[in-house]
Short mmCIF file of C-alpha atoms and ligand atoms in Angstrom, two decimals:
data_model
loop_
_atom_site.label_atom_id
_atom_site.label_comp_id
_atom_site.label_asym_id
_atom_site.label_seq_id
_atom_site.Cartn_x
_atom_site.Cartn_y
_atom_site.Cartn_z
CA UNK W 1 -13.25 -28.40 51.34
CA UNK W 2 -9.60 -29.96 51.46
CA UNK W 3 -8.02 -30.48 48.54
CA UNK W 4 -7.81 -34.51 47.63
CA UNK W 5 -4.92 -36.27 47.39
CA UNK W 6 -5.19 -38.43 43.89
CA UNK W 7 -4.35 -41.99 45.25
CA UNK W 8 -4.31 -43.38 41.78
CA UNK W 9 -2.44 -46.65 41.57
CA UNK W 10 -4.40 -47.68 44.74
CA UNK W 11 -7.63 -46.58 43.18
CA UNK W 12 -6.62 -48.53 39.96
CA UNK W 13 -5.69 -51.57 41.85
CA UNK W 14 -8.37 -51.63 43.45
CA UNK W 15 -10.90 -51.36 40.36
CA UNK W 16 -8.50 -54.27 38.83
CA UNK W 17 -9.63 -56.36 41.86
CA UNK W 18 -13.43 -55.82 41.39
CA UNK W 19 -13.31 -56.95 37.68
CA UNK W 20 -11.18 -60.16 39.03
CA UNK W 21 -13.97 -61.28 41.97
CA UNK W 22 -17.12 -61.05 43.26
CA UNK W 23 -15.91 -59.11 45.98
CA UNK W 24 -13.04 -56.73 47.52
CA UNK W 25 -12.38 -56.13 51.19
CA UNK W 26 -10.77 -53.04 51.67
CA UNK W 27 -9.07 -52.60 54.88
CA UNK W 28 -6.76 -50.82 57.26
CA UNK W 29 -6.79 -48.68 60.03
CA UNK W 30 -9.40 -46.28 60.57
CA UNK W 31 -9.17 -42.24 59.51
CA UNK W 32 -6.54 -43.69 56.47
CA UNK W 33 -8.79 -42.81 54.05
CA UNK W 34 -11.08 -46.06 52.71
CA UNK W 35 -14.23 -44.45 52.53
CA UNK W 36 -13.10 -41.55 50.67
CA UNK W 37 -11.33 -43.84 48.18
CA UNK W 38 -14.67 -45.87 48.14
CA UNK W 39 -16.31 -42.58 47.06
CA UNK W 40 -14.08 -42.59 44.31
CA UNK W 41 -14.60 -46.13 43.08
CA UNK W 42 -18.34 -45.92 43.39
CA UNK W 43 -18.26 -42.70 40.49
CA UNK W 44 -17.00 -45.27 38.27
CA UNK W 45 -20.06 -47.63 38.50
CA UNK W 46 -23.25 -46.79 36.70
CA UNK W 47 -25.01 -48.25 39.65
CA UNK W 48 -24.29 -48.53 43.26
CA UNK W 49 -25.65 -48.88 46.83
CA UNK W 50 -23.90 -48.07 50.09
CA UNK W 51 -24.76 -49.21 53.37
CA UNK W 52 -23.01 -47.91 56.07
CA UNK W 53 -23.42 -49.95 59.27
CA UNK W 54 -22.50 -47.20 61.33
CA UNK W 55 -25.55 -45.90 60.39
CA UNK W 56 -28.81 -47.13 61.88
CA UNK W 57 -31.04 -46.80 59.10
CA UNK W 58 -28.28 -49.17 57.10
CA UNK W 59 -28.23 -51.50 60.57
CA UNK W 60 -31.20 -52.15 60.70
CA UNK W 61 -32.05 -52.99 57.39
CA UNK W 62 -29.02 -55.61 57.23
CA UNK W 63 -29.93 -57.14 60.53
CA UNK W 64 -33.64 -58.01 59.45
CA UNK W 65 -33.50 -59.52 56.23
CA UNK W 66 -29.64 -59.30 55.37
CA UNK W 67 -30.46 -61.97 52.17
CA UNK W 68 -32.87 -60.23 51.02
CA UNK W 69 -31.50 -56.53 50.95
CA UNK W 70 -28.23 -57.24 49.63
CA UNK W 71 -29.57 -59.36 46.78
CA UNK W 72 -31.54 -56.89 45.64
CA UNK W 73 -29.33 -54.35 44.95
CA UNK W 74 -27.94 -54.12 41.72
CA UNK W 75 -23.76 -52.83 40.79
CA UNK W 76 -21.60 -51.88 43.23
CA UNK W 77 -22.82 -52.64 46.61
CA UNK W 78 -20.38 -50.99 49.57
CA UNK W 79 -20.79 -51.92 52.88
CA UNK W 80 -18.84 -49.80 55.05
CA UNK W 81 -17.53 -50.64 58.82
CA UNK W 82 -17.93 -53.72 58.13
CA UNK W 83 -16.38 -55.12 61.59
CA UNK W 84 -19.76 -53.88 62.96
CA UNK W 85 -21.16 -57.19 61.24
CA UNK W 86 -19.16 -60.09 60.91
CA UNK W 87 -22.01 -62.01 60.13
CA UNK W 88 -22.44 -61.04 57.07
CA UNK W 89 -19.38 -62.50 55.37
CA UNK W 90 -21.31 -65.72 55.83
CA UNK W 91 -24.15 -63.99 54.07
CA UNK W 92 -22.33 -62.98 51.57
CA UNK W 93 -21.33 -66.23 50.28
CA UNK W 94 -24.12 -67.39 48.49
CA UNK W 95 -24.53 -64.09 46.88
CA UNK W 96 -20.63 -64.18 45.38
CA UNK W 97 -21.76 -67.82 43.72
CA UNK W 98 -24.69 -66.34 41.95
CA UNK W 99 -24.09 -66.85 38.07
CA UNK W 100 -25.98 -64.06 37.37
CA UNK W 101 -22.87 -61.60 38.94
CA UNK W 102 -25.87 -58.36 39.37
CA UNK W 103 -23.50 -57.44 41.54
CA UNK W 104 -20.45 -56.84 42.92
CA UNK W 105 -19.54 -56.03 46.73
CA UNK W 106 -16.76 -53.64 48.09
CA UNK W 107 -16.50 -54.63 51.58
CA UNK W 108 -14.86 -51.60 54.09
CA UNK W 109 -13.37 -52.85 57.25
CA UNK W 110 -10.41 -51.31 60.16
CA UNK W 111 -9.92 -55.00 61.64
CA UNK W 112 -7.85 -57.36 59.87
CA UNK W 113 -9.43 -60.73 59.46
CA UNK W 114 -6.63 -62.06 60.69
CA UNK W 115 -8.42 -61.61 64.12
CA UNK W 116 -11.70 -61.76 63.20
CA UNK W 117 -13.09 -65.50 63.33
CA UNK W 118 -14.12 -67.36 60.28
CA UNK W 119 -14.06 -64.20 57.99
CA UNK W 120 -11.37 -65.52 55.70
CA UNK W 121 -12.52 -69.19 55.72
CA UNK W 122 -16.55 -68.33 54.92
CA UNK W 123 -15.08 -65.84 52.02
CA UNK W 124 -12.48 -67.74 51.11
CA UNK W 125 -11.35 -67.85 47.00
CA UNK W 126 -14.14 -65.10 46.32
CA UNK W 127 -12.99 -62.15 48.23
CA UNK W 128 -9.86 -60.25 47.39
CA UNK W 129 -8.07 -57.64 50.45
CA UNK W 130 -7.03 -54.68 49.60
CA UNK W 131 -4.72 -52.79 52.05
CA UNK W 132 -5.50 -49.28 52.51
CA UNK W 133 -2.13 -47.49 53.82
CA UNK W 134 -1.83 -44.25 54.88
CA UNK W 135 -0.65 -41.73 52.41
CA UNK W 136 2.84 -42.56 50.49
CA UNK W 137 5.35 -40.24 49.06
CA UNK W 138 4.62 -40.81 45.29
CA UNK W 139 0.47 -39.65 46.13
CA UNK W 140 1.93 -36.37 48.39
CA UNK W 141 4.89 -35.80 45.94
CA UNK W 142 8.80 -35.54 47.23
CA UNK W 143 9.08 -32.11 48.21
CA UNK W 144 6.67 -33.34 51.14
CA UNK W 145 9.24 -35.89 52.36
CA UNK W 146 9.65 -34.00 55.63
CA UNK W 147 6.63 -33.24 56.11
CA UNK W 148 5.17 -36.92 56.03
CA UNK W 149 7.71 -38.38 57.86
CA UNK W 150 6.72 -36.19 60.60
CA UNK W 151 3.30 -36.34 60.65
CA UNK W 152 2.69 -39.87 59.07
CA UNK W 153 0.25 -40.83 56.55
CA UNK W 154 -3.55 -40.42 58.11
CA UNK W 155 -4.91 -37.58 55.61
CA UNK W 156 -5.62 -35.02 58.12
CA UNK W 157 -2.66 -35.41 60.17
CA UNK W 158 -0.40 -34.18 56.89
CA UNK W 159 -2.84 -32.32 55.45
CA UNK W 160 -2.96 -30.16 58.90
CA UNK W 161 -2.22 -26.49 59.00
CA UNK W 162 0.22 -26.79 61.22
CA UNK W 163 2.00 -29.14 63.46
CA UNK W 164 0.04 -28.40 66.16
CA UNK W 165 -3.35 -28.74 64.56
CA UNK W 166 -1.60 -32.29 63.18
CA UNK W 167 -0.87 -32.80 67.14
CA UNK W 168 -4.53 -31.82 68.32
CA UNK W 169 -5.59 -34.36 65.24
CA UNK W 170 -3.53 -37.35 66.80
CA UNK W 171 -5.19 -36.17 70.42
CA UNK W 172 -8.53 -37.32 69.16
CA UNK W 173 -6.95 -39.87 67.18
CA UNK W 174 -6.08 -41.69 70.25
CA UNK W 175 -8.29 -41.48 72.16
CA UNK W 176 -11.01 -42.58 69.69
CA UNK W 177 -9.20 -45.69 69.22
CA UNK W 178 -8.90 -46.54 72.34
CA UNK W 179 -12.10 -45.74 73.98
CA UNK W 180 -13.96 -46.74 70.96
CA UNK W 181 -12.60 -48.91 68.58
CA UNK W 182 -10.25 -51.32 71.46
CA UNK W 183 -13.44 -51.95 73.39
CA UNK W 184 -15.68 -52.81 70.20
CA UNK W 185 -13.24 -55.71 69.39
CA UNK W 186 -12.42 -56.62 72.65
CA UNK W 187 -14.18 -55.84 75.92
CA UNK W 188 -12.05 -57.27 78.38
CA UNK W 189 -9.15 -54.84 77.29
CA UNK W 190 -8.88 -51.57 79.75
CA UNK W 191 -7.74 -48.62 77.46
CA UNK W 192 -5.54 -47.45 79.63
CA UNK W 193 -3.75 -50.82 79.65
CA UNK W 194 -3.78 -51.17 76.12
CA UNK W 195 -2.30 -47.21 75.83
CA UNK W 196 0.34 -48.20 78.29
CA UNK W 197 1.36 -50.91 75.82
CA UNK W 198 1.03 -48.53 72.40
CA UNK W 199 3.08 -46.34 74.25
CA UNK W 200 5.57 -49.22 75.14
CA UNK W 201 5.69 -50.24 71.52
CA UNK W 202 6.57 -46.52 70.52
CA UNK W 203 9.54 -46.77 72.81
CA UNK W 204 10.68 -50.89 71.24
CA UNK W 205 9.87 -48.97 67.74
CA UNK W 206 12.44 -51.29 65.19
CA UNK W 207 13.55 -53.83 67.80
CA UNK W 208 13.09 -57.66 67.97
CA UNK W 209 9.65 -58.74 69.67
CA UNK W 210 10.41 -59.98 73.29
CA UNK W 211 7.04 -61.22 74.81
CA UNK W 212 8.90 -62.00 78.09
CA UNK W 213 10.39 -58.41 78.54
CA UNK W 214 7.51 -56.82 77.70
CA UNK W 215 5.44 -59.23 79.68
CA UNK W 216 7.34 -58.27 82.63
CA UNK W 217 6.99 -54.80 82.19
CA UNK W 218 3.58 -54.40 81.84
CA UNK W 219 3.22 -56.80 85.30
CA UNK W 220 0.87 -58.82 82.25
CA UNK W 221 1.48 -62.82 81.05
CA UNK W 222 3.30 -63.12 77.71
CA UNK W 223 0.01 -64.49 76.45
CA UNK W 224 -1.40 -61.53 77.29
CA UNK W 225 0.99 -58.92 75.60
CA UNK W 226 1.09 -61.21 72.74
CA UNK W 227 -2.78 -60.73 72.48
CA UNK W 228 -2.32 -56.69 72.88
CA UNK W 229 -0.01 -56.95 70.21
CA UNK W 230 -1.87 -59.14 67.46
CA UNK W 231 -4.91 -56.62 68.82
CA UNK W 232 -2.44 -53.49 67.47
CA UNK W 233 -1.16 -55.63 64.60
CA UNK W 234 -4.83 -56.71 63.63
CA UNK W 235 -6.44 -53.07 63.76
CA UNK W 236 -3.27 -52.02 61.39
CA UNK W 237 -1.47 -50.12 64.12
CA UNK W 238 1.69 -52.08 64.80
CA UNK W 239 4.00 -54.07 61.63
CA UNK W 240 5.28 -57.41 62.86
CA UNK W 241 8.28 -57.87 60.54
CA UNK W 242 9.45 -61.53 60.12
CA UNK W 243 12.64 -62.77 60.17
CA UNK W 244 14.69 -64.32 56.99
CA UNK W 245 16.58 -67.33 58.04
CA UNK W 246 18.15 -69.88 56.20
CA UNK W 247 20.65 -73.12 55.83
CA UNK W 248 23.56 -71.57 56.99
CA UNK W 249 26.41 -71.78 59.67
CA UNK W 250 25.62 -68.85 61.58
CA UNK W 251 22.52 -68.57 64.24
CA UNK W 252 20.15 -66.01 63.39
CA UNK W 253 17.42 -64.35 64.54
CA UNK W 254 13.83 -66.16 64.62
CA UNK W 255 11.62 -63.73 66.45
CA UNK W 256 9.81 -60.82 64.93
CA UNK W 257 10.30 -56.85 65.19
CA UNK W 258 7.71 -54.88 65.56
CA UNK W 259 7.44 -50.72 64.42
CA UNK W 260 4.52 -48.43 64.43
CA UNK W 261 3.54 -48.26 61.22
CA UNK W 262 2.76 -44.71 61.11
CA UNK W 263 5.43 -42.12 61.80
CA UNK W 264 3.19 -39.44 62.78
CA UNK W 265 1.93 -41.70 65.66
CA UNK W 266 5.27 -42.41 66.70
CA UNK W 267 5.91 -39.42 67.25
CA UNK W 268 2.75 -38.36 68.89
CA UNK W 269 3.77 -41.05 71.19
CA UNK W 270 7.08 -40.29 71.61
CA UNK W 271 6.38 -36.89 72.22
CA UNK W 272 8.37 -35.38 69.09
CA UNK W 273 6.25 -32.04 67.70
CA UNK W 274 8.60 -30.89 65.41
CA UNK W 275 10.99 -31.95 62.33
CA UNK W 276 14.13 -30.09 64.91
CA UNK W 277 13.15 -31.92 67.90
CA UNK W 278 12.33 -35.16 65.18
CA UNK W 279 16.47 -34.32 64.24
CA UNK W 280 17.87 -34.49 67.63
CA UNK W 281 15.64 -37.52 69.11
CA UNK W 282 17.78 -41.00 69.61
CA UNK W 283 14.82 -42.52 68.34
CA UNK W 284 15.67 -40.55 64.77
CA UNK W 285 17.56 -43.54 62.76
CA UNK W 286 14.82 -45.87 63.87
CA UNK W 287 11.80 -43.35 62.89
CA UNK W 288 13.46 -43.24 59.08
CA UNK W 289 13.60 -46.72 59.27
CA UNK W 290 10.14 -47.74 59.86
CA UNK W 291 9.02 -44.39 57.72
CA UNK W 292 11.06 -46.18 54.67
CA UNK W 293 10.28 -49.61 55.44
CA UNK W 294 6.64 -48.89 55.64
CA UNK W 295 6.15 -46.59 52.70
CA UNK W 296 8.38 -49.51 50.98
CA UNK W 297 6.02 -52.23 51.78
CA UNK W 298 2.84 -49.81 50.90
CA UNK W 299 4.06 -50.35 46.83
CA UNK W 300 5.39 -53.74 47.39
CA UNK W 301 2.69 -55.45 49.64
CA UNK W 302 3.25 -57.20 52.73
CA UNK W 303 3.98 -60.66 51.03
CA UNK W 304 7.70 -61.48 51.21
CA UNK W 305 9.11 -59.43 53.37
CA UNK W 306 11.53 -59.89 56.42
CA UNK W 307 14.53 -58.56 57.95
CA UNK W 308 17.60 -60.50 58.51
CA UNK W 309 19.73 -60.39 62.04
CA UNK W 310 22.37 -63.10 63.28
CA UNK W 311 23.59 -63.61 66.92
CA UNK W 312 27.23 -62.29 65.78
CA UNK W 313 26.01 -58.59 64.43
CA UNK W 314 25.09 -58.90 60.98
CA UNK W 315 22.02 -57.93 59.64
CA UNK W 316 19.31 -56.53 57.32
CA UNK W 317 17.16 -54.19 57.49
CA UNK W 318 14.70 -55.40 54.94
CA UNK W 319 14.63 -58.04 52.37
CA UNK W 320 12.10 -57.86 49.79
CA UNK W 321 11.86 -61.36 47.59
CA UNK W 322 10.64 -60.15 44.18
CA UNK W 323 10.62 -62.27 40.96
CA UNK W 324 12.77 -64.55 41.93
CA UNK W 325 15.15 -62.28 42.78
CA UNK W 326 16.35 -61.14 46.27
CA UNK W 327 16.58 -57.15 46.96
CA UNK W 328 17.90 -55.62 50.48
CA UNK W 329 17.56 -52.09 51.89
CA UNK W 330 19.33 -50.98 54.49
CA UNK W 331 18.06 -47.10 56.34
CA UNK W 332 20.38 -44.81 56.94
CA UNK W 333 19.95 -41.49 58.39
CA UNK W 334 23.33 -39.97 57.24
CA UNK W 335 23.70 -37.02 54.37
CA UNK W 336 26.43 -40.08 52.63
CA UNK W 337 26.20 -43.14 53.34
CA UNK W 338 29.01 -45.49 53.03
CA UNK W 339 28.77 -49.70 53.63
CA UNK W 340 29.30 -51.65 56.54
CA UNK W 341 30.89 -54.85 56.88
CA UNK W 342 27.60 -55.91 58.50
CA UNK W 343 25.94 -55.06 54.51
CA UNK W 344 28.85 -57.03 52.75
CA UNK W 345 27.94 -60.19 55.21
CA UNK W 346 24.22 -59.62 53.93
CA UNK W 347 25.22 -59.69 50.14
CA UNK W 348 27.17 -62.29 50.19
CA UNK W 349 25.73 -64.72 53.27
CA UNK W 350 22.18 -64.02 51.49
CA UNK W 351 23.42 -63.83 47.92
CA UNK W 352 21.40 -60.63 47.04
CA UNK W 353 21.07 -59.23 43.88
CA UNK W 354 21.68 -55.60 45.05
CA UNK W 355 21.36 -53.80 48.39
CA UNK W 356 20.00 -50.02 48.33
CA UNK W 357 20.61 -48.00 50.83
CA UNK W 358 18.08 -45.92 51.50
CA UNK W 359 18.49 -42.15 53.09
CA UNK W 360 17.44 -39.24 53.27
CA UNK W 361 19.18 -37.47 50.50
CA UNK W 362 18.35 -37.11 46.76
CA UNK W 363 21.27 -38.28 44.99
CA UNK W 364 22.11 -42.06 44.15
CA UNK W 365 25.28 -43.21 43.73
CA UNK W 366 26.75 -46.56 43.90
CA UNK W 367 29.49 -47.85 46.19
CA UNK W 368 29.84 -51.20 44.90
CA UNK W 369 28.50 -53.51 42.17
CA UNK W 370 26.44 -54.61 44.32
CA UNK W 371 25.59 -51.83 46.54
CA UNK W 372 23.82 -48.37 45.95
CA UNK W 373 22.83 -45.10 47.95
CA UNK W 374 19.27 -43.85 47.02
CA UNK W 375 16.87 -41.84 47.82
CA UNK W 376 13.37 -42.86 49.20
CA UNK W 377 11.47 -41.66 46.14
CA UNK W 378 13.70 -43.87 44.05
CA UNK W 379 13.54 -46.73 45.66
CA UNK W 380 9.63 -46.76 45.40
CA UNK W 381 9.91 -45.73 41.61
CA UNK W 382 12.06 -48.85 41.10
CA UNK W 383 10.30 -51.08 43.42
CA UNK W 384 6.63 -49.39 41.69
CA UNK W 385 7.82 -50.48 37.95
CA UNK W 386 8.83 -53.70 39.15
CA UNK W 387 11.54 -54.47 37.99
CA UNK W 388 14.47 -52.83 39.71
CA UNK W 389 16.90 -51.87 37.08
CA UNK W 390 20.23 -50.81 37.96
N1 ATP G 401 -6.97 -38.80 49.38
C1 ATP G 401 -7.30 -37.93 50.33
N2 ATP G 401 -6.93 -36.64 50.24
C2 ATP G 401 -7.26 -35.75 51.20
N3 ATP G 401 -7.97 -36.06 52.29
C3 ATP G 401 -8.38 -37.32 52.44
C4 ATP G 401 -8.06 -38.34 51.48
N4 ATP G 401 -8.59 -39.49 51.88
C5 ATP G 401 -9.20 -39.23 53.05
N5 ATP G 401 -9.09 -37.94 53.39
C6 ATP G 401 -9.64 -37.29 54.59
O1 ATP G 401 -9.26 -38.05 55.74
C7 ATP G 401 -10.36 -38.22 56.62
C8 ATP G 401 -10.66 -39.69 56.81
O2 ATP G 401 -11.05 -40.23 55.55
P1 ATP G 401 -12.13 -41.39 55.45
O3 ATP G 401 -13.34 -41.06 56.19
O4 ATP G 401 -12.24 -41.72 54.00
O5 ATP G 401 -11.32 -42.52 56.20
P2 ATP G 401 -11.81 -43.96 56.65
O6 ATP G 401 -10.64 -44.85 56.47
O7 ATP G 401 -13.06 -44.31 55.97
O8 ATP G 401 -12.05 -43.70 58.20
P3 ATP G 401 -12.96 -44.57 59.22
O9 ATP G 401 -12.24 -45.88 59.40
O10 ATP G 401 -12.92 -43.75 60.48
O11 ATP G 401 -14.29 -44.72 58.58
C9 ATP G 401 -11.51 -37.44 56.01
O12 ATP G 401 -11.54 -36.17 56.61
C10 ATP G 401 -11.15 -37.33 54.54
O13 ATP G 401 -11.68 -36.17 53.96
MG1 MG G 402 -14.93 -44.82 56.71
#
């Protein structure tokens, strides 16, 4: 067997979760690991029961008498897939008001509820999401920086022999999703049209969402592509990234961008095998930058985060609101980076407390008060303690 890849902060948040409510949704995209995580939680609970509703035995026995089986069962009950079964969120409900609290429910999903009807409203105040990212660089360690940024964070894509067996991996990847999982959440969607637009979305990897453009395109309505996206946004595919914008005397940017949020399947898209082909690509500064934003956002959560453009040329990469305080990153793929007028606007238009810039290298150094080179690892070892000291 594989060697495991101790996830531990997730696993710990996770377990903090479950002692705060009734019950925990984990979610995100399929292959990123839940179940094996939920494997992990369950050895910590004297009792458990796991229904899997990708299993028929565990189908059928929710379908008939959904009450009765799941108040039954004592500890930690895990339903898995649990976009099979909508329905049973409603279920559910009643069970998370018992006084008694028998039990407790770990819910495993690969659709946001976001896009699943009345999921968040019939659980609402009792459940608790948990995002399940792909692996970051503090669970695979630094000296695998390369190595993840190529081949993203799904487990067996960077736990792969070799690139090509991480390539073969992505194959089946894609095609799974797409002939499996698209059609399960939305019939009406061909797979090849929805590959065409992945594939689109590879290419507009980092740039501001244009439903028009794209529209035209894909020979599709812009309610259409809109729907394809909040489809690849809502199955944990594709980050929408807000925009910041504020009271001031400059016109800024109020749509969102949009990146793959794993790096491996950019590349598998954008047809990039290796780390030397990875180095010459034009696509390279905007593959570190959703790489960093990404495994960024996997320690801070997705809450309070944006990027910051105006119509003149400034902008921000990412902004990160955290205890009161206001943090901005910009990417940069150079072996020394050095600041831009563009990052002076951005400290002093959005009054930050400090911009990092993050890149590739290992050493930090600052080049202002206000403004400091740093490495990736850093920057999620100051963003993981929470406070980011200076
Ligand atoms: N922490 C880890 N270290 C090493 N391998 C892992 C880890 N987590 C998951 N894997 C491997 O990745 C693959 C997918 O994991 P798992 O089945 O847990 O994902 P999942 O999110 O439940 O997928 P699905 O949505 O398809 O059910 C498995 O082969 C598993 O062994
Ligand atoms: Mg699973």
């Amino acid at each position: 067997m594989q060697q495991l890849i101790e996830r531990s902060s997730l696993l710990q948040r996770v377990l903090l979760r479950l002692k705060e409510s009734p019950a925990v949704a984990l979610l995100g995209a399929r292959q990123v690991g839940k179940t094996t995580l939920a494997q992990e939680i369950e050895k910590r609970f004297p009792k458990s029961k796991r229904f899997d509703l990708e299993r028929p035995s565990s189908r059928a026995a929710l379908e008939s008498t959904p009450e009765l089986v799941l108040s039954q069962a004592e500890g930690l009950i895990i339903v898995d897939e649990i976009q099979r079964m909508p329905s049973l969120f409603e279920i559910l409900r009643p069970l998370c008001d018992r006084s008694d609290q028998k039990s407790t429910f770990l819910l495993l999903g690969n659709v946001s509820p976001d896009i699943v009807k009345g999921v968040s409203e019939s659980l609402a105040g009792r459940i608790q999401f948990v995002h399940v990212g792909g692996l970051n660089l503090l669970e695979t360690g630094n000296s695998s920086l390369q190595l993840l940024w190529l081949r993203g964070g799904f487990p067996r894509s960077f736990l792969a022999e070799t690139d090509e067996m991480a390539w073969r991996w992505m194959e089946g990847f894609q095609q799974t999703f797409l002939e499996r999982d698209i059609p399960a959440l939305d019939s009406r969607i061909a797979s090849q049209t929805l590959n065409r637009f992945w594939m689109m979305m590879a290419h507009y990897h980092g740039q501001i969402w244009n439903a028009a453009m794209i529209a035209q395109a894909m020979g599709r309505s812009p309610h259409l592509v809109n729907h394809y996206r909040d489809i690849l946004a809502g199955t944990y595919m594709l980050r929408i990234l807000q925009p910041w914008h504020e009271n001031l005397s400059k016109r800024q940017v109020k749509s969102p961008k949009i990146y793959l949020r794993d790096s491996g399947i950019l590349h598998y898209l954008l047809g990039i095998p290796s780390q030397e082909a990875l180095r010459s690509h034009p696509r390279y500064g905007a593959s570190w930058e959703g790489f960093a934003i990404e495994q960024i956002l996997s320690v801070h959560g997705d809450k309070e985060a944006y990027f910051w453009s105006t119509q003149r040329g400034a902008e921000l990469d990412l902004l990160l609101l955290r205890e009161g305080k206001r943090w901005g990153f910009e990417f940069k793929c150079s072996d020394a980076p050095t600041t831009s007028r563009s990052m002076h606007i951005a400290v002093e238009d959005l009054k930050l407390d400090h911009l990092w810039i993050v890149y590739p290298g290992a050493e930090k150094y600052s080049l202002t008060d206000k403004i400091t080179a740093i490495s990736l690892e850093e920057a999620l070892l100051v963003i993981s303690v929470s406070s980011i000291a200076q």
